[in-house]
PDB file of C-alpha atoms and ligand atoms in Angstrom:
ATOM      1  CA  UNK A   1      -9.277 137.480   0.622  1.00 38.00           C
ATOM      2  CA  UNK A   2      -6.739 135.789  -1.383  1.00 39.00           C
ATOM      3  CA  UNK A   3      -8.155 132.923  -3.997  1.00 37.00           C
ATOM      4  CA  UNK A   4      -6.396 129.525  -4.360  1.00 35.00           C
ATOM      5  CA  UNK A   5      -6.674 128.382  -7.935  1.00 38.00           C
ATOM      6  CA  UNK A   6      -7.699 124.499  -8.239  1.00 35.00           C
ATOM      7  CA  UNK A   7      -3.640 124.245 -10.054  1.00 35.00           C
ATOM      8  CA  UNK A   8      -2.488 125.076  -6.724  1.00 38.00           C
ATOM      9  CA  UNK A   9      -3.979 123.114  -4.564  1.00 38.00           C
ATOM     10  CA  UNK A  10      -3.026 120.346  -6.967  1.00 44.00           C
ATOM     11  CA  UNK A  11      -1.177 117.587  -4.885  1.00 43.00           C
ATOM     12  CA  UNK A  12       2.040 116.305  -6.969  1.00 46.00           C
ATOM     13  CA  UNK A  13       1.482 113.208  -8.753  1.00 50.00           C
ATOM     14  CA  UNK A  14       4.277 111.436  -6.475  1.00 52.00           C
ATOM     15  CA  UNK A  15       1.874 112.221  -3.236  1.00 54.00           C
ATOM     16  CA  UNK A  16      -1.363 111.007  -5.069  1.00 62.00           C
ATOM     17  CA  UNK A  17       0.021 108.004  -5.962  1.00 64.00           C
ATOM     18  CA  UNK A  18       1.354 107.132  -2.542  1.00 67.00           C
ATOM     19  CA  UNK A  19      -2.408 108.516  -0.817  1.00 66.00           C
ATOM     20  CA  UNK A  20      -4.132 105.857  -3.399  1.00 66.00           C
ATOM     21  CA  UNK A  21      -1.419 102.795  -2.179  1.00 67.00           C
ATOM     22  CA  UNK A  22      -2.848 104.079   1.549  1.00 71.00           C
ATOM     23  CA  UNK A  23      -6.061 103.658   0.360  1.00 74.00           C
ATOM     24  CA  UNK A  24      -5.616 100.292  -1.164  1.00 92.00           C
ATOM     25  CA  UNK A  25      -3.954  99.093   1.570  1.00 95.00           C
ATOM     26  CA  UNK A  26      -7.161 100.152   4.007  1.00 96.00           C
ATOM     27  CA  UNK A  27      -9.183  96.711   5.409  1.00 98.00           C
ATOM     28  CA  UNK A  28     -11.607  95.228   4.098  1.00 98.00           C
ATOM     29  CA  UNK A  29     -15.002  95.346   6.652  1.00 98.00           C
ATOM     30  CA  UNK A  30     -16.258  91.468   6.781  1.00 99.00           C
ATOM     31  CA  UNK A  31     -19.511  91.044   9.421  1.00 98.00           C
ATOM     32  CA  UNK A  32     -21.703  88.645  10.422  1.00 98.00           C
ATOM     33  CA  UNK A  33     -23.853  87.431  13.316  1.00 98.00           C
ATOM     34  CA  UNK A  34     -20.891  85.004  14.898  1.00 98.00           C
ATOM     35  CA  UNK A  35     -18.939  82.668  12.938  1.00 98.00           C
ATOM     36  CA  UNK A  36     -20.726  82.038   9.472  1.00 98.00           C
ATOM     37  CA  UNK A  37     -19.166  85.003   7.481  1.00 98.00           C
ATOM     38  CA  UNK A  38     -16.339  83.007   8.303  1.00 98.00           C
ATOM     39  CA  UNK A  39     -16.973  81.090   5.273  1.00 93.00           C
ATOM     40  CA  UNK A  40     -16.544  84.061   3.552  1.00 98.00           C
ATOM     41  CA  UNK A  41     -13.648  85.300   5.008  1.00 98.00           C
ATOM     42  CA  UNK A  42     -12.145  82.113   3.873  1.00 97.00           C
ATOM     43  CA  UNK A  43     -12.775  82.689   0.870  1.00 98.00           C
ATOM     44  CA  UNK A  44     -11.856  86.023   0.208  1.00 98.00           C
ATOM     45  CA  UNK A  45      -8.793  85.699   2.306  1.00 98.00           C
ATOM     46  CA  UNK A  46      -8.171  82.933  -0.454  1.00 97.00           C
ATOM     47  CA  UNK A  47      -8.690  84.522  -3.587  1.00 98.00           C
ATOM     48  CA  UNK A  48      -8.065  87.986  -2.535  1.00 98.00           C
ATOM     49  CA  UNK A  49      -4.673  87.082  -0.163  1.00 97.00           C
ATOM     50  CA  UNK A  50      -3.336  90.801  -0.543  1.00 97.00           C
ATOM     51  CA  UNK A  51      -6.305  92.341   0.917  1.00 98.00           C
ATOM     52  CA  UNK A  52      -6.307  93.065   4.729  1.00 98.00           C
ATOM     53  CA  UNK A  53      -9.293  91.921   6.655  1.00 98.00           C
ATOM     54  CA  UNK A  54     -11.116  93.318   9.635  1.00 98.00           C
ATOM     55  CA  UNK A  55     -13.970  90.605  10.425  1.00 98.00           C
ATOM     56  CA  UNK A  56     -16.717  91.368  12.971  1.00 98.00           C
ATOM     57  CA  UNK A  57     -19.058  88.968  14.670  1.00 98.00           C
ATOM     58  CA  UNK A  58     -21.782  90.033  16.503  1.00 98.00           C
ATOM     59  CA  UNK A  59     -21.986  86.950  18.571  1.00 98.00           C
ATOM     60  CA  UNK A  60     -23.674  88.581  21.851  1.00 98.00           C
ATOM     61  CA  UNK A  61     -26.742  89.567  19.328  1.00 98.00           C
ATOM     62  CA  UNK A  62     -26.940  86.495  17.357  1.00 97.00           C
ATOM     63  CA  UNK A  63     -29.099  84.805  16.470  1.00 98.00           C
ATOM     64  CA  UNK A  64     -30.116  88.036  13.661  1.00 98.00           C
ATOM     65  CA  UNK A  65     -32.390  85.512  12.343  1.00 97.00           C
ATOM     66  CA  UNK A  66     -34.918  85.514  15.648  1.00 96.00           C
ATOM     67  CA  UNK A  67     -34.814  89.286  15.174  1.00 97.00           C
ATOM     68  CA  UNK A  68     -36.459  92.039  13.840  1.00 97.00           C
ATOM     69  CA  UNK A  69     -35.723  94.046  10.573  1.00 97.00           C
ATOM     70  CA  UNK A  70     -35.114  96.978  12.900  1.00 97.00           C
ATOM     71  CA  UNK A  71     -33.321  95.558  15.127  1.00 98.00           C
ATOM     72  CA  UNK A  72     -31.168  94.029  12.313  1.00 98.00           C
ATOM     73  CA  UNK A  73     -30.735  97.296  10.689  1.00 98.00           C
ATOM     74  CA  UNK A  74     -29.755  99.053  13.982  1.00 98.00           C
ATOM     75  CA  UNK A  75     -26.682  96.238  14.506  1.00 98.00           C
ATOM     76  CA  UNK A  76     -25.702  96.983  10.818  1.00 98.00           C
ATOM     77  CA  UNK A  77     -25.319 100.574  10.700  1.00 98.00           C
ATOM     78  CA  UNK A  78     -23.504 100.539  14.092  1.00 98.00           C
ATOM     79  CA  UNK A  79     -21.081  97.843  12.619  1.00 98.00           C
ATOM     80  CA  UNK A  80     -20.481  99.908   9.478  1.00 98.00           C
ATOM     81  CA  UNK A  81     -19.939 103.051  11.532  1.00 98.00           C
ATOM     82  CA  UNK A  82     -16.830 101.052  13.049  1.00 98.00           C
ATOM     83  CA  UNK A  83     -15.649  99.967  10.119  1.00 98.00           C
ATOM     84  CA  UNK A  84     -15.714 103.483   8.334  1.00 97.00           C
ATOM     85  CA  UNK A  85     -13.960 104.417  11.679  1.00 97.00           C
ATOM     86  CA  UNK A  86     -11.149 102.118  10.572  1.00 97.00           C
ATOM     87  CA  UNK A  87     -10.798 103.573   7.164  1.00 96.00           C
ATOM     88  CA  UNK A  88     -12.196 100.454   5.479  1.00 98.00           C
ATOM     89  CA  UNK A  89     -11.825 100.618   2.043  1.00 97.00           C
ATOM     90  CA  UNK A  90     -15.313  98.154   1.560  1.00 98.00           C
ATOM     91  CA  UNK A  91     -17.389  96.712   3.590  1.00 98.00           C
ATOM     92  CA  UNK A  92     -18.889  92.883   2.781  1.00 98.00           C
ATOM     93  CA  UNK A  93     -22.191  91.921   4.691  1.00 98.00           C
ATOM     94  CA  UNK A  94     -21.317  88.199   5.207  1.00 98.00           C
ATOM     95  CA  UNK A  95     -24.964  87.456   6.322  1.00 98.00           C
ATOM     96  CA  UNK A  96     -27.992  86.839   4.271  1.00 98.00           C
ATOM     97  CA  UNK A  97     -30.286  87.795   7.072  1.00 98.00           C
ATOM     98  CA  UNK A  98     -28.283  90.845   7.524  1.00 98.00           C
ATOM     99  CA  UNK A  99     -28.205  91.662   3.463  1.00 98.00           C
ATOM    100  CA  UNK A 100     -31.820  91.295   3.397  1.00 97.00           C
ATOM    101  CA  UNK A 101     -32.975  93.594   5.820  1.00 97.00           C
ATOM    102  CA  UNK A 102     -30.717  96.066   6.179  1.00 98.00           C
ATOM    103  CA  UNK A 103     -28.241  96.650   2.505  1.00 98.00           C
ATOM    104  CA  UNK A 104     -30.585  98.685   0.595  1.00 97.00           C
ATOM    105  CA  UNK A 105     -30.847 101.162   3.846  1.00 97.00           C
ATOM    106  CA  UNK A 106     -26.870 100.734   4.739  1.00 98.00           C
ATOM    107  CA  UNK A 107     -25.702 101.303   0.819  1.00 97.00           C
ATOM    108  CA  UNK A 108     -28.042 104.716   1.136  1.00 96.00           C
ATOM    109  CA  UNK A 109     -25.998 105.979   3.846  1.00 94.00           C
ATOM    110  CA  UNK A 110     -22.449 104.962   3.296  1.00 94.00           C
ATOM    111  CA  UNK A 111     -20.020 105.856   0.179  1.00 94.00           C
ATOM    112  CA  UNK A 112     -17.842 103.028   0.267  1.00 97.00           C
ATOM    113  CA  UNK A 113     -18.787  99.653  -2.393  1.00 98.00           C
ATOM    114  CA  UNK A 114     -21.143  97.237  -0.170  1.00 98.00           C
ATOM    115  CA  UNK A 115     -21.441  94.129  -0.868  1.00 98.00           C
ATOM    116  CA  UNK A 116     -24.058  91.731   0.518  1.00 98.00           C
ATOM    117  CA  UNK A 117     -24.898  87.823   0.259  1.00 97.00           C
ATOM    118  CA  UNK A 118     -27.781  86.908  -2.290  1.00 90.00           C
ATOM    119  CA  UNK A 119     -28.700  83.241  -2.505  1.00 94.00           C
ATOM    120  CA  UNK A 120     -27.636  81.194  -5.235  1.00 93.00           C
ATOM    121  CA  UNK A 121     -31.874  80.555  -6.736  1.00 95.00           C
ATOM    122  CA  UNK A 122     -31.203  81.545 -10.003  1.00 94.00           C
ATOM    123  CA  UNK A 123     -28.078  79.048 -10.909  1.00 95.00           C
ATOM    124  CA  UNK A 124     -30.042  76.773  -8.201  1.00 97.00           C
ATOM    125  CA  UNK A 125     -33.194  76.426 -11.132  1.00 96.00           C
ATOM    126  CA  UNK A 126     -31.307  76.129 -14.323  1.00 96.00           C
ATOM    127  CA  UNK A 127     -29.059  73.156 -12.751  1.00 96.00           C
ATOM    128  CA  UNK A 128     -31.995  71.161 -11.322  1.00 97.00           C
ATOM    129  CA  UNK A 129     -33.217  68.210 -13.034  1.00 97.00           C
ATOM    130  CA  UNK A 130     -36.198  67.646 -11.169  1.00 96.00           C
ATOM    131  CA  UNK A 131     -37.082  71.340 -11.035  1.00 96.00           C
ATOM    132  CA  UNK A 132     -37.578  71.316  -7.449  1.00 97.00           C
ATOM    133  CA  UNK A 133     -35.317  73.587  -5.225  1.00 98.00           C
ATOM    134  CA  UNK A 134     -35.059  74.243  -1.783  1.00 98.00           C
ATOM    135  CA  UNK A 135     -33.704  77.181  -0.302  1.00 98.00           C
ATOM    136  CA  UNK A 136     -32.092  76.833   3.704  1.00 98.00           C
ATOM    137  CA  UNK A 137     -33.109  80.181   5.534  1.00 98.00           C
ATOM    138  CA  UNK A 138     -33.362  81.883   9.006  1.00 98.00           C
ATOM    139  CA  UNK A 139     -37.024  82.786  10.235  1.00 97.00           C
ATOM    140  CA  UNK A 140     -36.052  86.438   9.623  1.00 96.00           C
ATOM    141  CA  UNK A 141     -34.958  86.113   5.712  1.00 97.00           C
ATOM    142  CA  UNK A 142     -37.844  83.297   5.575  1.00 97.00           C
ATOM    143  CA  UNK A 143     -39.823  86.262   6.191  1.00 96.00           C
ATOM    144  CA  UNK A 144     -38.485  88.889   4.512  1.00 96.00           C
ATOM    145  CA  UNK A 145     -40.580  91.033   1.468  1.00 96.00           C
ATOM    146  CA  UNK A 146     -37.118  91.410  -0.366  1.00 95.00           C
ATOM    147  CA  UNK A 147     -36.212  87.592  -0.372  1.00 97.00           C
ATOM    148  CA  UNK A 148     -39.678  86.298  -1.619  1.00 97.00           C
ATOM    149  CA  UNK A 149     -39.634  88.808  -4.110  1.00 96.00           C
ATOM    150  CA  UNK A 150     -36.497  87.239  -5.446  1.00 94.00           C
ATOM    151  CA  UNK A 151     -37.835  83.601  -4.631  1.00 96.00           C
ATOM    152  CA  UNK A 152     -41.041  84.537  -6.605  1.00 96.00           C
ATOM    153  CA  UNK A 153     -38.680  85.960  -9.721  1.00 93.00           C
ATOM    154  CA  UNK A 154     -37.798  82.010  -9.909  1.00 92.00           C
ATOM    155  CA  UNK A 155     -40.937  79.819  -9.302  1.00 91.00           C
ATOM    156  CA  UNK A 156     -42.679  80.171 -12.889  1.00 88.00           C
ATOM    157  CA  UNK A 157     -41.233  77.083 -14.168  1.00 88.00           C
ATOM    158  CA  UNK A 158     -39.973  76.348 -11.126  1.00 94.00           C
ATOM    159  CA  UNK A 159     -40.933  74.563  -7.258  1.00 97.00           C
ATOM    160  CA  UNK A 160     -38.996  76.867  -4.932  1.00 97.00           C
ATOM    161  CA  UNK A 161     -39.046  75.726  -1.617  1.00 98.00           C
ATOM    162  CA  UNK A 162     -38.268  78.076   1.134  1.00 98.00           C
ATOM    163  CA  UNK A 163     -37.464  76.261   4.279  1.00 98.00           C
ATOM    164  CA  UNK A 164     -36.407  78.095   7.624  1.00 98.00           C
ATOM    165  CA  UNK A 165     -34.054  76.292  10.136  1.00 98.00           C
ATOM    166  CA  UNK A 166     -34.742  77.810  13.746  1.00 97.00           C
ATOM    167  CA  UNK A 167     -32.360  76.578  16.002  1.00 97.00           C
ATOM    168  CA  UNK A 168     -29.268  75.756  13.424  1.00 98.00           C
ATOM    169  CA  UNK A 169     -27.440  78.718  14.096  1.00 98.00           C
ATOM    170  CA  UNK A 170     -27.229  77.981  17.539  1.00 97.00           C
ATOM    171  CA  UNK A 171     -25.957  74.712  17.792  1.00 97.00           C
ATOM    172  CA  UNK A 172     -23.154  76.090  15.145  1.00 97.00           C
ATOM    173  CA  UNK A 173     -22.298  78.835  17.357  1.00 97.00           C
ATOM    174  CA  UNK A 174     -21.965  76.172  20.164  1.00 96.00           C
ATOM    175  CA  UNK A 175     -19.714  74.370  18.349  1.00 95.00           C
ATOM    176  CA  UNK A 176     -22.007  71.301  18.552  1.00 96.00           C
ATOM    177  CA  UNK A 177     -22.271  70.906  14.338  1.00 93.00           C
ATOM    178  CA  UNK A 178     -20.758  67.577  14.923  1.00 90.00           C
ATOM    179  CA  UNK A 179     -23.727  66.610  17.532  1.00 92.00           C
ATOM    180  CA  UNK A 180     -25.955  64.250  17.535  1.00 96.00           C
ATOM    181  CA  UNK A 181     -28.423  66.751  17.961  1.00 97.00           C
ATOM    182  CA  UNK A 182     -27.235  68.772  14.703  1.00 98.00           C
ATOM    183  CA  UNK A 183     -27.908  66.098  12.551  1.00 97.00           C
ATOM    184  CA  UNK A 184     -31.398  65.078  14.110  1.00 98.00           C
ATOM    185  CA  UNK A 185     -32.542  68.653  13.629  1.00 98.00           C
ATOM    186  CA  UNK A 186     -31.182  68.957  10.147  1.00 98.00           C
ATOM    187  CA  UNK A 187     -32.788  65.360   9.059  1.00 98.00           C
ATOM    188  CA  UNK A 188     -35.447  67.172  10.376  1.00 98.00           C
ATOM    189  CA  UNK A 189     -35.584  69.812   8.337  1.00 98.00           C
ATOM    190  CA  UNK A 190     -34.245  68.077   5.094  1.00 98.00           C
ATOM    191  CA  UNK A 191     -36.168  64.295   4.931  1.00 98.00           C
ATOM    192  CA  UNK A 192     -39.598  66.298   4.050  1.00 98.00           C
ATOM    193  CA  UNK A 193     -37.424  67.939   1.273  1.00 98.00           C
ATOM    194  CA  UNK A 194     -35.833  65.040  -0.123  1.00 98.00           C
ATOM    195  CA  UNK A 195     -39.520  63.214  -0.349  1.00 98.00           C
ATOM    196  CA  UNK A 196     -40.939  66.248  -2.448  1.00 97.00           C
ATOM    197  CA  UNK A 197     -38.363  65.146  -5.075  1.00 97.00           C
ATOM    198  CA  UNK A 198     -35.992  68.165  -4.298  1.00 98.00           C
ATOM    199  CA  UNK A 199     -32.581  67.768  -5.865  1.00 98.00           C
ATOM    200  CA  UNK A 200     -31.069  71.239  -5.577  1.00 98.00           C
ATOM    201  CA  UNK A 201     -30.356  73.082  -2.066  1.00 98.00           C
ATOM    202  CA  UNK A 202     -29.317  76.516  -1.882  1.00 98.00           C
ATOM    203  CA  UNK A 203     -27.850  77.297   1.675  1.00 98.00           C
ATOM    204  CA  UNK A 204     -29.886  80.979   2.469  1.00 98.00           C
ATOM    205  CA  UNK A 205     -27.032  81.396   5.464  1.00 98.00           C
ATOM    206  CA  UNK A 206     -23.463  81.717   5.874  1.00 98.00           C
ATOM    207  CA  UNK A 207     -24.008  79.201   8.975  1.00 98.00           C
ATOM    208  CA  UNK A 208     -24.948  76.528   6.975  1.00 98.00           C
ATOM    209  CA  UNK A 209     -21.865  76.390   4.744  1.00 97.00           C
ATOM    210  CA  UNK A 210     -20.321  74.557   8.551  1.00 97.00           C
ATOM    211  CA  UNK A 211     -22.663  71.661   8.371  1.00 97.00           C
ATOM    212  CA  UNK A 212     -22.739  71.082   4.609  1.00 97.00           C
ATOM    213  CA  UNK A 213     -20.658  67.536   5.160  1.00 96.00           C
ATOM    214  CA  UNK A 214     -23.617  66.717   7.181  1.00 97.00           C
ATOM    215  CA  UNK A 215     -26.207  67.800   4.753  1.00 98.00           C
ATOM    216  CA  UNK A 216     -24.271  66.130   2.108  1.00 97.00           C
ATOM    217  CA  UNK A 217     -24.678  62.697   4.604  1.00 97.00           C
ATOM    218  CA  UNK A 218     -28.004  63.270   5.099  1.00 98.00           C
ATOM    219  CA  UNK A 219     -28.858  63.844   1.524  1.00 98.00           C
ATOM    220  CA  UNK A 220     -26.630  61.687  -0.630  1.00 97.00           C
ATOM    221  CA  UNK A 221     -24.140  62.721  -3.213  1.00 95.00           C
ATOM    222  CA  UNK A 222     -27.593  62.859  -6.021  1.00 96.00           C
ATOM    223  CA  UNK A 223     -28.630  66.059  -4.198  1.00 98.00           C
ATOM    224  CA  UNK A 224     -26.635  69.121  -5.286  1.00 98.00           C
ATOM    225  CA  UNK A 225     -25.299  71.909  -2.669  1.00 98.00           C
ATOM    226  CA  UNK A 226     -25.121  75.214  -3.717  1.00 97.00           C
ATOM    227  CA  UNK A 227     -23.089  77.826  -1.438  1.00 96.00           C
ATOM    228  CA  UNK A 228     -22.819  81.728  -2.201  1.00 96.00           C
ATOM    229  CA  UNK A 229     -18.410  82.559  -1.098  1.00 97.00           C
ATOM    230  CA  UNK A 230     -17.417  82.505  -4.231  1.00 97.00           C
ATOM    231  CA  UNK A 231     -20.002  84.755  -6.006  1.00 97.00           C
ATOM    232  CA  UNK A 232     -19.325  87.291  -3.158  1.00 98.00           C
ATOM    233  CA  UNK A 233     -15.621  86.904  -3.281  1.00 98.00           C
ATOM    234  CA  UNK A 234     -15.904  87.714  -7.363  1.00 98.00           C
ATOM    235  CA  UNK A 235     -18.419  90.491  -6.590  1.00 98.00           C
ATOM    236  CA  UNK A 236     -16.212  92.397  -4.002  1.00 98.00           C
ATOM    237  CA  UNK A 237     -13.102  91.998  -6.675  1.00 98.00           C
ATOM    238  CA  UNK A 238     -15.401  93.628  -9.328  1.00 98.00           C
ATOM    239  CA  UNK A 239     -15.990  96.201  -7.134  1.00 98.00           C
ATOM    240  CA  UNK A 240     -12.779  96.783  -5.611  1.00 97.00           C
ATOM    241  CA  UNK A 241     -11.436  97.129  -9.430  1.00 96.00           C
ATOM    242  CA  UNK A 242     -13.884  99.467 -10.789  1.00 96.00           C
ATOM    243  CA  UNK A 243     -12.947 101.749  -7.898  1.00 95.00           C
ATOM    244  CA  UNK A 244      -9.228 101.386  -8.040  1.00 95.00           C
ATOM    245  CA  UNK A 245      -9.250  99.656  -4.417  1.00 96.00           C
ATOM    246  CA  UNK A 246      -7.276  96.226  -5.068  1.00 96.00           C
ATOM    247  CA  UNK A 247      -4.373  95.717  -2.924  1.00 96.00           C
ATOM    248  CA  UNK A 248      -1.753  95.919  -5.228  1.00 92.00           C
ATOM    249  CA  UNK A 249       1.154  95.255  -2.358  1.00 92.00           C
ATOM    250  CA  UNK A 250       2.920  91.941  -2.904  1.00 91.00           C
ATOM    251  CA  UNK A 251       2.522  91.219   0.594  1.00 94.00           C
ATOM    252  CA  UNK A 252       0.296  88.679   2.088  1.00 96.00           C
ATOM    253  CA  UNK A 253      -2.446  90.384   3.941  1.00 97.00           C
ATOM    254  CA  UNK A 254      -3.556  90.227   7.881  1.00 97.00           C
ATOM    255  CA  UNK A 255      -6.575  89.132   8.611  1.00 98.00           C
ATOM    256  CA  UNK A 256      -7.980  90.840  12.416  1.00 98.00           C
ATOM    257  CA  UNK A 257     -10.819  88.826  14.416  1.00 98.00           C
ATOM    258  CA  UNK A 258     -13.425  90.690  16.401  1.00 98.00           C
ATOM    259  CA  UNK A 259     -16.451  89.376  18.723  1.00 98.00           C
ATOM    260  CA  UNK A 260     -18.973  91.365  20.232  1.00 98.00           C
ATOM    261  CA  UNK A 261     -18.960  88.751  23.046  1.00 97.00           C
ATOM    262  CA  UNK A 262     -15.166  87.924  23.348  1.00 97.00           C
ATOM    263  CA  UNK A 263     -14.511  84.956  25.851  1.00 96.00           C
ATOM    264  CA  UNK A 264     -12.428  81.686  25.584  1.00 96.00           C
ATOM    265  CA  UNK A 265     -15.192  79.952  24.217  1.00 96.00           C
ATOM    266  CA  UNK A 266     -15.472  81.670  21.423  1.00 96.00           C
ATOM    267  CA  UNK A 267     -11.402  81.915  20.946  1.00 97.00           C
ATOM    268  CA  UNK A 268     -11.846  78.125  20.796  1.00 96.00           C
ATOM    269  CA  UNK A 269     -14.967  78.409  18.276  1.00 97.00           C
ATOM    270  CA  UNK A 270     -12.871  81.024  15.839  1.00 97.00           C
ATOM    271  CA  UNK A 271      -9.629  78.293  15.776  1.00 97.00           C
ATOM    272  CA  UNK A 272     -11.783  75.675  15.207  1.00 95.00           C
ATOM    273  CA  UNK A 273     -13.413  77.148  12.353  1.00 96.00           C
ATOM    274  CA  UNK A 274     -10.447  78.862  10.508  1.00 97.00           C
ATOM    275  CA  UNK A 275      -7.738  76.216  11.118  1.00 93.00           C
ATOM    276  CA  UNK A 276      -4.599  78.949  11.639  1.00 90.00           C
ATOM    277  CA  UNK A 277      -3.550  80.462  15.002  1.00 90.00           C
ATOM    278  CA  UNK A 278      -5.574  83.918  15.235  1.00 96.00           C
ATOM    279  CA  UNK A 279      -5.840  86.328  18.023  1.00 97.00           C
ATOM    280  CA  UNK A 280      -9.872  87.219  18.849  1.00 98.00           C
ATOM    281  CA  UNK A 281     -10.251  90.781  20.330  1.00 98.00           C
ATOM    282  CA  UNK A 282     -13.115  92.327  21.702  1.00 98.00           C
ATOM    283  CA  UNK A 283     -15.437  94.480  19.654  1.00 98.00           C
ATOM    284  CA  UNK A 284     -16.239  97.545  19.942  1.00 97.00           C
TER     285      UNK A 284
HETATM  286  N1  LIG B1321     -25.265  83.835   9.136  1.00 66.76           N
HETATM  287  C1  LIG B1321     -26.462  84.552   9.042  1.00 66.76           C
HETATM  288  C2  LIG B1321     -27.160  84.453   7.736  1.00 66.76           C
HETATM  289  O1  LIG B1321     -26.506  84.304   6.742  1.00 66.76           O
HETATM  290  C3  LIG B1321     -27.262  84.877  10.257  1.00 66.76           C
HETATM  291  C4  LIG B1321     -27.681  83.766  11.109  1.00 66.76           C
HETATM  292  C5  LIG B1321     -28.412  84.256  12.327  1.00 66.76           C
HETATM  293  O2  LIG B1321     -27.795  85.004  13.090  1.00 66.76           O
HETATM  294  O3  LIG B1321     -29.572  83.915  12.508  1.00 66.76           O
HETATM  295  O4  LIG B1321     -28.348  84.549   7.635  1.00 66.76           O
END
């Protein structure tokens, strides 16, 4: 049997320079449970506007933060599967409840640069005054080993509040953030806060990024708001360098929408939130 020498198998530099534009030119895998990795996708689409987008919500199993870790890490791998279907190039877990419970098992299995959401406790500390922070959380990342290990990593010097917010997430994905109801639950959740002294809040879920003009009311301008797009956003560009996977097309990138329960309403929910004529499909 006749042996190929590596030399000739050797693709010509022209070809390998065209396969690596392919590459670069492959989406980028954004999920979340329904419409709060939108405020990621915002922000990548912003800073990154090259970069082609395939963003996922997972609408007909949200809330992930009523859920179990298994559950959770079921949804995940079957999302990443489609993705790595679609040649994406990276995938971005635009969901803290998601990054918590199922990155460390996804990044095992899958080749491609991951990159999850980690709450902002660490800047959160050294810019608080008081030295009382509270972190804004689903039940599921409220209860999570993983996210009070890195809560515990900051209270030494430190009051680190967690604070879960059942029920949040679903008046967001009912488009009801501008309810009467939103705000009762949130004052709700935040007065006991604000009497501990707390002057720093870290919002634990891409959700919660929607109602910040309301915590911001509730709160006053004294308390400050810390939100986690732009640390991803750098994160995935570090990434996407070190691998040689920017864009490096001069053309403006498209961004595709995708909901796992596709229906007017949500149509309506995705405009409202992104502010540009899209098209929502169905996923899978
Ligand atoms: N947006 C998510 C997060 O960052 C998940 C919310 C949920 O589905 O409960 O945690």
């Amino acid at each position: 049997m006749p042996t190929q020498k590596i030399a000739d198998i050797k693709a010509p530099v022209s070809t390998l320079k065209s396969e690596l534009q392919t590459i670069n030119a492959e989406p980028i895998g954004i999920f979340d449970s329904g419409v709060g990795g939108l405020s990621i996708a915002q922000c990548i689409n912003q800073h990154l506007p090259n970069e082609n987008l395939l963003y996922v919500a997972d609408t007909l199993y949200a809330p992930y933060g009523e859920k179990s870790s298994e559950f959770i890490q079921q949804r995940v791998n079957e999302i990443a599967q489609w993705f790595i279907e679609r040649k994406a190039k990276a995938i971005v877990v635009a969901c803290n409840t998601a990054t918590v419970n199922a990155i460390d098992q996804l990044r095992k299995n899958i080749l491609i640069p991951v990159i999850g959401v980690e709450p902002a406790i660490k800047p959160a500390v050294n810019l608080s005054k008081n030295k009382k922070v509270a972190i804004l959380v689903t039940k599921a990342t409220a209860q999570n080993p993983r996210f009070l290990a890195l809560v515990a990593q900051y209270s030494q010097n430190s009051d680190v509040i967690v604070q879960p917010c059942p029920g949040l997430v679903e008046l967001i994905e009912q488009d009801k953030k501008n309810a009467s109801e939103c705000k009762l639950m949130l004052t709700g959740y935040l007065q006991p806060l604000l009497e501990k002294g707390v002057d720093t809040i870290v919002l634990g879920c891409t959700h919660y990024p929607l109602v910040k003009n309301l915590i911001n009311e509730i709160c006053g301008n004294s308390v400050v708001i810390m939100e986690t797009a732009l640390p991803v956003t750098e994160q995935l560009q570090r990434q996407l360098a070190l691998h040689q996977l920017i864009n490096t097309s001069n053309n403006l990138g498209t961004t595709s929408f995708y909901s796992s329960k596709c229906c007017a309403t949500q149509q309506a929910l995705f405009n409202h939130i992104w502010q540009r004529p899209l098209q929502l499909n169905s996923y899978p």
